[in-house]
Coordinates of C-alpha atoms in Angstrom, one line a residue:
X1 CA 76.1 124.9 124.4
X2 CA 78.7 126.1 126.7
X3 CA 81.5 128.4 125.0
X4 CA 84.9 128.8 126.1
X5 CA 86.0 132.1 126.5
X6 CA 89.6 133.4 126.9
X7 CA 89.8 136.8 129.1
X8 CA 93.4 138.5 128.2
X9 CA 94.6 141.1 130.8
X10 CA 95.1 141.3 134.4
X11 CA 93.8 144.2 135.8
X12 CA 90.6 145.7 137.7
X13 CA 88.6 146.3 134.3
X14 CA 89.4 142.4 133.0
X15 CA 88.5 141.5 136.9
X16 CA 85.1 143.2 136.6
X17 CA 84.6 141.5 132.9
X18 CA 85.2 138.0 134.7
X19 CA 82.7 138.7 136.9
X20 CA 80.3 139.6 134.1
X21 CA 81.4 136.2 132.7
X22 CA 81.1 134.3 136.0
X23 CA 77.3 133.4 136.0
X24 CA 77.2 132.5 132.5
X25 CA 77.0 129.1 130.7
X26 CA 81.0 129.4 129.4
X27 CA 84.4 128.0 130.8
X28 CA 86.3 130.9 131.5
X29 CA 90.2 130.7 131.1
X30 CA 92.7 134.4 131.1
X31 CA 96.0 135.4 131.0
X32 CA 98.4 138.4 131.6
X33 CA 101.5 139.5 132.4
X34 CA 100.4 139.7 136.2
X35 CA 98.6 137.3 138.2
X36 CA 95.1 138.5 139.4
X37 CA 93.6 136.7 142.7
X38 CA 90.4 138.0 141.8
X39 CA 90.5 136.6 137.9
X40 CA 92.2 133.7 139.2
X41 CA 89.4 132.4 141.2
X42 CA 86.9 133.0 138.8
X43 CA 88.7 131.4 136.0
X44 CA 88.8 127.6 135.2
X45 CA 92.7 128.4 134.4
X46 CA 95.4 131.1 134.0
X47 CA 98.2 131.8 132.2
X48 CA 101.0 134.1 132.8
X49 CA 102.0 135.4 129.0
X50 CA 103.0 138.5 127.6
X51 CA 99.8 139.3 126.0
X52 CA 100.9 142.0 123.7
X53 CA 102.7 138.8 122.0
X54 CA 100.4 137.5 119.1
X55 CA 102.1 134.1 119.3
X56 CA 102.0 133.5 122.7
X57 CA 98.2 134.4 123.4
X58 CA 97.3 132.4 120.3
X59 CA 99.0 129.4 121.5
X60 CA 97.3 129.7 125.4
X61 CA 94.0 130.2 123.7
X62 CA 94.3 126.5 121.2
X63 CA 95.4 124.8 124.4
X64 CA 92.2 126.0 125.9
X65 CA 90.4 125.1 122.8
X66 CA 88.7 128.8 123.3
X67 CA 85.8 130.0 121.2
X68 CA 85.6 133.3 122.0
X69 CA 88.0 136.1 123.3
X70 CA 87.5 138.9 125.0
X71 CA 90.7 141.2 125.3
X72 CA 90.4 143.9 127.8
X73 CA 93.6 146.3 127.3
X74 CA 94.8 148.3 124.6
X75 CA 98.3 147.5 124.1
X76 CA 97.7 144.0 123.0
X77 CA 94.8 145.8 120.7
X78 CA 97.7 147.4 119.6
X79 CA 100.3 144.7 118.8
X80 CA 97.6 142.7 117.0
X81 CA 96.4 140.2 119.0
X82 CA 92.8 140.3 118.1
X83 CA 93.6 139.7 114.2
X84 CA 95.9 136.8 115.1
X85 CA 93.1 135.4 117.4
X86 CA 90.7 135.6 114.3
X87 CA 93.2 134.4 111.8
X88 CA 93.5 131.4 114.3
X89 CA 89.7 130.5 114.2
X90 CA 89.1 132.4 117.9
X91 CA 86.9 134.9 117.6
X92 CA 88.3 138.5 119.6
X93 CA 85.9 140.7 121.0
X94 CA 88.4 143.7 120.5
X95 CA 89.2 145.8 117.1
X96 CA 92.0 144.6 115.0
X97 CA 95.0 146.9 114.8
X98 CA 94.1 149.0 112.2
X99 CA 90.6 150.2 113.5
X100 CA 92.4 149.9 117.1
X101 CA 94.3 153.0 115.9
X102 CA 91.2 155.1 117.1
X103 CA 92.3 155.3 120.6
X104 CA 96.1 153.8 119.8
X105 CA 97.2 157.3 117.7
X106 CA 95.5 160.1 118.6
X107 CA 97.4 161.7 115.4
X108 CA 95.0 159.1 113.3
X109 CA 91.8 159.8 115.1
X110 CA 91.5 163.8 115.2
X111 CA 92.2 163.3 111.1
X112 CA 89.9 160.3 111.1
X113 CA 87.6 162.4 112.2
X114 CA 88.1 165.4 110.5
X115 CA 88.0 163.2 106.8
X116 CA 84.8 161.6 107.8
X117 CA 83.0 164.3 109.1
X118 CA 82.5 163.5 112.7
X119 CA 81.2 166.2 115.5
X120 CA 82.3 167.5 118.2
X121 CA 86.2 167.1 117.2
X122 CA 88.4 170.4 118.7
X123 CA 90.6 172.3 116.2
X124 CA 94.2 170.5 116.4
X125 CA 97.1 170.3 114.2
X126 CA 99.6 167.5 114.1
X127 CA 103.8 167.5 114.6
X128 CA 106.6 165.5 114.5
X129 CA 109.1 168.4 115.1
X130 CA 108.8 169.5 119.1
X131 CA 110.7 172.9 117.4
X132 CA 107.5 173.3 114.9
X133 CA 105.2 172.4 117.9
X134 CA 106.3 174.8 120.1
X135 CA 106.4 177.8 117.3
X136 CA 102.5 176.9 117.1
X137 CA 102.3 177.0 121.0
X138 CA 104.3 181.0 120.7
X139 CA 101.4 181.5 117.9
X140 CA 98.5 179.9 119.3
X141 CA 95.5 182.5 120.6
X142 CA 94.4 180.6 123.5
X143 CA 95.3 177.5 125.4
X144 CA 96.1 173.9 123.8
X145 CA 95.9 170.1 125.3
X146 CA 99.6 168.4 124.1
X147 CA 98.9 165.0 123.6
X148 CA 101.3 162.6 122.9
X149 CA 100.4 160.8 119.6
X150 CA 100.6 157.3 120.9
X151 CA 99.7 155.4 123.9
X152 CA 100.8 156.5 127.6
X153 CA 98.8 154.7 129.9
X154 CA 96.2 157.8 130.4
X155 CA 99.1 160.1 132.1
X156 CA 101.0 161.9 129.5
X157 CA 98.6 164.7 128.4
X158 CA 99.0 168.3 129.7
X159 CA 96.6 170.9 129.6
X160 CA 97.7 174.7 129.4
X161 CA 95.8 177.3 131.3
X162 CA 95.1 173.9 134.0
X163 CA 98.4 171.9 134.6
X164 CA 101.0 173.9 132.7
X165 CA 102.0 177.7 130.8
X166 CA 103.4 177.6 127.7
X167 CA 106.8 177.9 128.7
X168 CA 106.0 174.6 130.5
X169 CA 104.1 172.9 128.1
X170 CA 107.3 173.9 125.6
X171 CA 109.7 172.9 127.9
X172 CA 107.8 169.5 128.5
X173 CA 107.6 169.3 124.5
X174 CA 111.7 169.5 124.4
X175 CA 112.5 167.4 126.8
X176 CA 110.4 164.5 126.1
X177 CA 111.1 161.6 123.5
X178 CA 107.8 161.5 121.4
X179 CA 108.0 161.2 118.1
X180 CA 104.8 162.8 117.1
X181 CA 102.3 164.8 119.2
X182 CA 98.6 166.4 118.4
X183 CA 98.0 170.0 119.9
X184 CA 94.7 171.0 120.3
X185 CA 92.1 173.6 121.4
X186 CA 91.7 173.3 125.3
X187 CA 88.3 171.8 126.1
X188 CA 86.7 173.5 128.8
X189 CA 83.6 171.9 130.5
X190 CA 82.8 168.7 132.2
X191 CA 84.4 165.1 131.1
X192 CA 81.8 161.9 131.1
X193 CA 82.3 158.8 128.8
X194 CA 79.8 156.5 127.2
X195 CA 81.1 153.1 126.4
X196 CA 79.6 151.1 123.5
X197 CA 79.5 147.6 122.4
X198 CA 79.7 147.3 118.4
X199 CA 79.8 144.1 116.1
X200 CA 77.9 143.2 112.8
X201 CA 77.2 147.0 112.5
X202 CA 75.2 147.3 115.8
X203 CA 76.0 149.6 118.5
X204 CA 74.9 149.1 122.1
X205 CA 75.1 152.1 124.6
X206 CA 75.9 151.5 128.3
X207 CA 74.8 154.7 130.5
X208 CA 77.4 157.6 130.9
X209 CA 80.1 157.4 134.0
X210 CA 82.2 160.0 134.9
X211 CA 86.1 159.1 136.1
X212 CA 88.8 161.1 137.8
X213 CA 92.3 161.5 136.5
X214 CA 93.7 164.0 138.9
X215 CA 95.5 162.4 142.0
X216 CA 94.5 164.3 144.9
X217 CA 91.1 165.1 146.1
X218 CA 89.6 168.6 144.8
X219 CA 91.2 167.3 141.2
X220 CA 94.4 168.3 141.7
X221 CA 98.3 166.4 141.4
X222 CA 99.1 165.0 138.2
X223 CA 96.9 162.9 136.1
X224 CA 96.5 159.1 136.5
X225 CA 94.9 155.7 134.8
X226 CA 91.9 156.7 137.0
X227 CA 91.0 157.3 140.8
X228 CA 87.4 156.8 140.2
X229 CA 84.7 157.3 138.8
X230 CA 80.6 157.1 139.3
X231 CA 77.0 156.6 137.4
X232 CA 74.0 157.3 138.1
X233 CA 70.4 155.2 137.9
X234 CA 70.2 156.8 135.0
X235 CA 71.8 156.7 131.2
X236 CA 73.1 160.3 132.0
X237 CA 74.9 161.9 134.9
X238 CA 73.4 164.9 137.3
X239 CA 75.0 167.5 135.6
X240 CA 73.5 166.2 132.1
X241 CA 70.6 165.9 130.6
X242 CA 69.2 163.2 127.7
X243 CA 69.9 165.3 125.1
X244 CA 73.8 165.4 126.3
X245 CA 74.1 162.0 126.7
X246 CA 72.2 161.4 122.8
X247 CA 74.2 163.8 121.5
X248 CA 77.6 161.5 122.6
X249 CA 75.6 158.3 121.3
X250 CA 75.1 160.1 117.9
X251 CA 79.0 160.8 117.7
X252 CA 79.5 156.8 118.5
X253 CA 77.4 155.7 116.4
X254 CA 78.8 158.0 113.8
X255 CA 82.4 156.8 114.1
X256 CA 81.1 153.2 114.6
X257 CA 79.7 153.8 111.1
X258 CA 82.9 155.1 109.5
X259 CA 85.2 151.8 111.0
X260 CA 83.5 149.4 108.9
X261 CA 83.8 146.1 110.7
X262 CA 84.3 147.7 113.9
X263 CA 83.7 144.9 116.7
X264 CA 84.7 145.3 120.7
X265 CA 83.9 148.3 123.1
X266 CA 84.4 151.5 121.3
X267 CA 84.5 154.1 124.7
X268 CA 83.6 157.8 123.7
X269 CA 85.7 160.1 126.4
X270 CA 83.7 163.2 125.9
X271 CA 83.9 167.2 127.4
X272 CA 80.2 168.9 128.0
X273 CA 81.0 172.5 126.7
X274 CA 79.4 175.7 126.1
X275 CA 79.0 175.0 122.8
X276 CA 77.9 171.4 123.5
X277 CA 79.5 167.4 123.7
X278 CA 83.1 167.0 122.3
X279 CA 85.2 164.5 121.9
X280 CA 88.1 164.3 124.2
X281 CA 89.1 161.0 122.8
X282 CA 88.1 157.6 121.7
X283 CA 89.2 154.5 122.8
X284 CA 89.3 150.7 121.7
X285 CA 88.3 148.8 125.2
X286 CA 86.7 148.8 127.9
X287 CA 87.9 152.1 130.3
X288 CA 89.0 151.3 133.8
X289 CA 87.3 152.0 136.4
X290 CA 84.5 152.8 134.1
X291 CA 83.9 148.9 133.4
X292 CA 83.3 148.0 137.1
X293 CA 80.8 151.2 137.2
X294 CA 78.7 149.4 134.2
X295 CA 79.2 146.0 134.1
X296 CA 77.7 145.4 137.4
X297 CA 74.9 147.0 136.6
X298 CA 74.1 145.3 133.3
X299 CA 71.0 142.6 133.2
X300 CA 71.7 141.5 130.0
X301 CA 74.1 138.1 130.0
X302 CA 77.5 139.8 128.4
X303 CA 78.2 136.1 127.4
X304 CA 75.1 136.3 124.8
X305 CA 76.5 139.7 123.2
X306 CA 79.6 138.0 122.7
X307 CA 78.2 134.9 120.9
X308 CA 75.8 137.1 119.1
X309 CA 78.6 139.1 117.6
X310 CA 80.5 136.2 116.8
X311 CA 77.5 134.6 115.1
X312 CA 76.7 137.7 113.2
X313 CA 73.2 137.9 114.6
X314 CA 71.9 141.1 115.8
X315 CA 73.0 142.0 119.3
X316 CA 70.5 141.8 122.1
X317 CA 69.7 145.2 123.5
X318 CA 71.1 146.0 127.0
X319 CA 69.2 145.8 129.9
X320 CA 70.7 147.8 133.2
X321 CA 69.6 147.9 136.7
X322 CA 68.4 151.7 137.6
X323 CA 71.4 151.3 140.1
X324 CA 73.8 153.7 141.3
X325 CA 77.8 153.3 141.1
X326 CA 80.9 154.6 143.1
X327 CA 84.0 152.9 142.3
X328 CA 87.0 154.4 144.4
X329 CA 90.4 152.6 143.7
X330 CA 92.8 152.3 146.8
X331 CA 96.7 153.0 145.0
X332 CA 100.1 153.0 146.8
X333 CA 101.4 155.8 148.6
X334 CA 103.4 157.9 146.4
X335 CA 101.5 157.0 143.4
X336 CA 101.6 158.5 140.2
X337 CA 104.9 159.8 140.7
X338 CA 107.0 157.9 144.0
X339 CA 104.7 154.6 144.3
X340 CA 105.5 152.5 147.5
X341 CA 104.7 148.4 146.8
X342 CA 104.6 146.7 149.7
X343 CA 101.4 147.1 151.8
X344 CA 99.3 144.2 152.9
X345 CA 95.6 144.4 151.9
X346 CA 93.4 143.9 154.3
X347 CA 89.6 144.4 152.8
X348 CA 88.6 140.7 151.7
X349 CA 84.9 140.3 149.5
X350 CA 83.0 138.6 152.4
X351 CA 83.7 141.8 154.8
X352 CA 82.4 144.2 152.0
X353 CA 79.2 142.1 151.6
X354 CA 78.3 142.5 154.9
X355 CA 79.2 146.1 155.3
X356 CA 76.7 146.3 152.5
X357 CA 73.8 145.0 153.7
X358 CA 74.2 147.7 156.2
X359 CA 73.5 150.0 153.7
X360 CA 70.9 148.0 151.4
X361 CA 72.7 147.8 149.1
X362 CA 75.8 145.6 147.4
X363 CA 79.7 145.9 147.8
X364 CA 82.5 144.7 144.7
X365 CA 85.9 144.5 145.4
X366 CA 88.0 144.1 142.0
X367 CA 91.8 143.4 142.2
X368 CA 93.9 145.4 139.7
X369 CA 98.1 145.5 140.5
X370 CA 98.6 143.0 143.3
X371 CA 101.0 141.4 144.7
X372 CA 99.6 137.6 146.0
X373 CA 101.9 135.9 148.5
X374 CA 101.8 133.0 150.7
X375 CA 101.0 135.4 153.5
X376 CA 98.2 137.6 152.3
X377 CA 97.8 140.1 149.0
X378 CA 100.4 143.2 149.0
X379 CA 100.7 146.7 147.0
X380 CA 102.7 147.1 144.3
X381 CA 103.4 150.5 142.3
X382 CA 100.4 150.7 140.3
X383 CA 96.9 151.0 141.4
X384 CA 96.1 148.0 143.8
X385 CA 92.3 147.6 144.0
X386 CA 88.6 148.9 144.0
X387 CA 85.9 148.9 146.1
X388 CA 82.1 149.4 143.9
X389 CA 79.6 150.6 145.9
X390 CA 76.1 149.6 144.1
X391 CA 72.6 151.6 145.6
X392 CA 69.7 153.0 144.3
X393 CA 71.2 156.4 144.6
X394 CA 75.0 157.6 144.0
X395 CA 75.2 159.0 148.2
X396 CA 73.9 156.0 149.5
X397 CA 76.4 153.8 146.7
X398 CA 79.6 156.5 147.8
X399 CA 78.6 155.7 151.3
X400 CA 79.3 151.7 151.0
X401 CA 82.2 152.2 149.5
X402 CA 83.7 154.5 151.7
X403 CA 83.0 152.2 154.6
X404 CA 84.3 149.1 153.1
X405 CA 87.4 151.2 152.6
X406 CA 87.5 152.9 155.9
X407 CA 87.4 149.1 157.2
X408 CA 90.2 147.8 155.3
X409 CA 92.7 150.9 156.7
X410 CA 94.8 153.1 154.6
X411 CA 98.2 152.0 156.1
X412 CA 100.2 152.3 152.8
X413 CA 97.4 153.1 150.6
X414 CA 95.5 156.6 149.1
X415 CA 92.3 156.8 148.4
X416 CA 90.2 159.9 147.0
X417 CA 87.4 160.0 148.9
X418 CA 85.8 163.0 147.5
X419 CA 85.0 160.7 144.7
X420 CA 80.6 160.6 144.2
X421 CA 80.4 163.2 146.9
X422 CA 77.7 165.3 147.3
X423 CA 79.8 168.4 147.1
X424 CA 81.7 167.1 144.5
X425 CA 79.0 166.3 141.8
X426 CA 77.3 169.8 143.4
X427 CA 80.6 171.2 141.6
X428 CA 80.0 169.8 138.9
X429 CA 76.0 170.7 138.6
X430 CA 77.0 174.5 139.4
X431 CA 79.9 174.4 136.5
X432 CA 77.7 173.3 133.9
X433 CA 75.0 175.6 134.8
X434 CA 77.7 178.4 134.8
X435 CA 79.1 177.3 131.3
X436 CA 75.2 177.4 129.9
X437 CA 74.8 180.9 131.0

């Protein structure tokens, strides 16, 4: 029977989930705030609706008659668009609000944890008063993460000892407008995540990728939603081994236990320490760019996990080609701070293909913030696109994308191209190794 799915968001991670949808039996209809080129060719229709309004998705998805959902961001996770979906007979691949909280307040989730007994959770303490917050920064013995409570699009944590002192993290407390903030114990080691498909109690692991917040090459310049990132042809990363990556699958499945009902992608941001995995945070989706490093890759239909979880059968276990990833995302100049819109993109999905063959291997180009005119596809102040490299090996898949970008010119674009270097991930080998003794 073909099903009729409804993809809500706009960016490069819903872009890579339409393309896991693309070859399936299903009618595939989206909608977002912005218009997608890339969605919109895959999809039968789309909508442009503020999708952190309940009402409004619901409404798109009964004129599509839709089965099935699939909601890629977290703010409409957050406003409680999955619950209204289900209370409308559509069943949302995506946590309800409540169990959303897990990656929505970071207050929630370090106490969640905490109560339920989870590992790998830092010491932290909680604060609604920036005065009481920066007493415990004066008394603190060692250097803290401040984390805004709630949701900031991935850019509004700082790091003592990396990004700020503690005058400046004080002084960034003050003069900020949250309402609550978690300060914890600074997590020193190497970041990976493992992102996980729950429903009916079943949790399916996809193999570890590792992104990159920082701006500027060498990880430095303030963080952003993600430069980059990169697998392996592996389930773990080169500076891992398999008892790493289980021990991050044992925390998952852990916290997937404790949210009863859980269903969606429940993505475990984690730090590989001296002492072992922690948990930097959780989240309730898909992360982007880390869906367009695993989705690719994945063998098993995504469009049969879906109906499985919406039936209430058990979930078919994932099958992934022993592929490679680098995903490097071209953003406007100026971005984070001073983005520049304007720039015509030039790299097309027929020129990447071929560039690819070059290499044996494959070439995705996923649109994210994009501007499509009459004239051609421009910039605007968020990230714009990126190019997936796919080979047996992570050089070989950082060489095809780096030439597919090379080709399309960097003429009002940035790019980090020390993203799934060899000297790079060398850095990160000799860190660990360090941090083991």
């Amino acid at each position: 029977m073909t099903e009729t799915v409804l993809l809500v968001g706009g960016g490069g991670r819903e872009h890579a989930i339409a393309r896991a949808l693309s070859g399936s039996d299903c009618a595939l209809y989206a909608c977002a705030g912005n218009r997608n080129p890339g969605i919109a060719r895959l999809a039968d229709g789309f909508e442009a609706l503020d999708t952190t309004h309940p009402r409004a998705v619901t409404t798109y998805a009964r004129r599509v008659e839709a089965d099935l959902a699939v909601i890629g961001p977290e703010a409409p996770l957050e406003a409680g668009v999955a619950d209204a979906l289900d209370d409308a007979g559509v069943y949302a691949f995506g946590p309800h609000e409540a169990e959303a909280r897990i990656e929505t307040d970071k207050a929630f989730q370090r106490r969640f944890m905490r109560e339920r007994d989870i590992p790998g959770f830092p010491e932290f303490e909680t604060f609604e008063d920036m005065d009481a917050a920066c007493e415990y920064i004066d008394t603190y013995d060692g250097d803290l993460a401040i984390k805004p409570a709630g949701l900031t699009g991935g850019k509004g944590v700082r790091v003592m000892g990396e990004q700020v002192d503690a005058e400046e993290a004080k002084a960034y407390l003050r003069d900020s407008d949250y309402d609550r903030v978690v300060l914890e114990e600074r997590l020193v080691g190497e970041e990976f995540t493992v992102q996980a498909l729950v429903a009916n109690g079943e949790v399916r692991v996809t193999p570890a990728v590792q992104d990159h917040k920082r701006a500027y090459e060498g990880d430095e310049g303030p963080n952003t939603g993600g430069m980059g990132s990169y697998s392996d042809g592996t389930l773990e990363l080169p500076f891992m081994d398999r008892e790493d990556y289980m021990d991050a699958v044992e925390i998952i499945e852990a916290t997937a236990e404790a949210l009863a009902g859980y269903k969606g992608v429940l993505y475990g941001q984690f730090m590989l320490t001296a002492d072992g995995v922690k948990v930097v945070e959780f989240n309730a989706r898909f992360g982007d760019p880390e869906a367009m490093n695993t989705l690719p890759v994945l063998n098993t239909d995504f469009l049969d996990v879906l109906v499985a979880a919406r039936d209430g059968e058990s979930l078919p276990q994932l099958s992934f080609e022993p592929n490679a990833t680098v995903c490097k995302y071209a953003v406007p100049e100026g971005y984070p701070t001073e983005p520049e819109a304007g720039a015509k993109v030039t790299v097309d999905e027929a020129g990447a293909r071929e560039i690819a063959s070059e290499y044996d291997g494959e070439a995705l180009l996923y649109y994210a913030s994009v501007d499509e005119r009459e004239d051609g596809i421009y910039t605007t102040t968020s990230r714009s696109f990126a190019v997936v490299g796919v080979a047996d090996e992570i050089a070989a898949a950082e060489e095809i994308a780096e030439a597919v970008l090379n080709e399309a010119g960097e003429d009002g674009l940035r790019v980090r191209h020390d993203i799934g270097t060899a000297k790079l991930i060398q850095r990160r080998i000799d860190h660990v190794a360090e941090l083991r003794g």
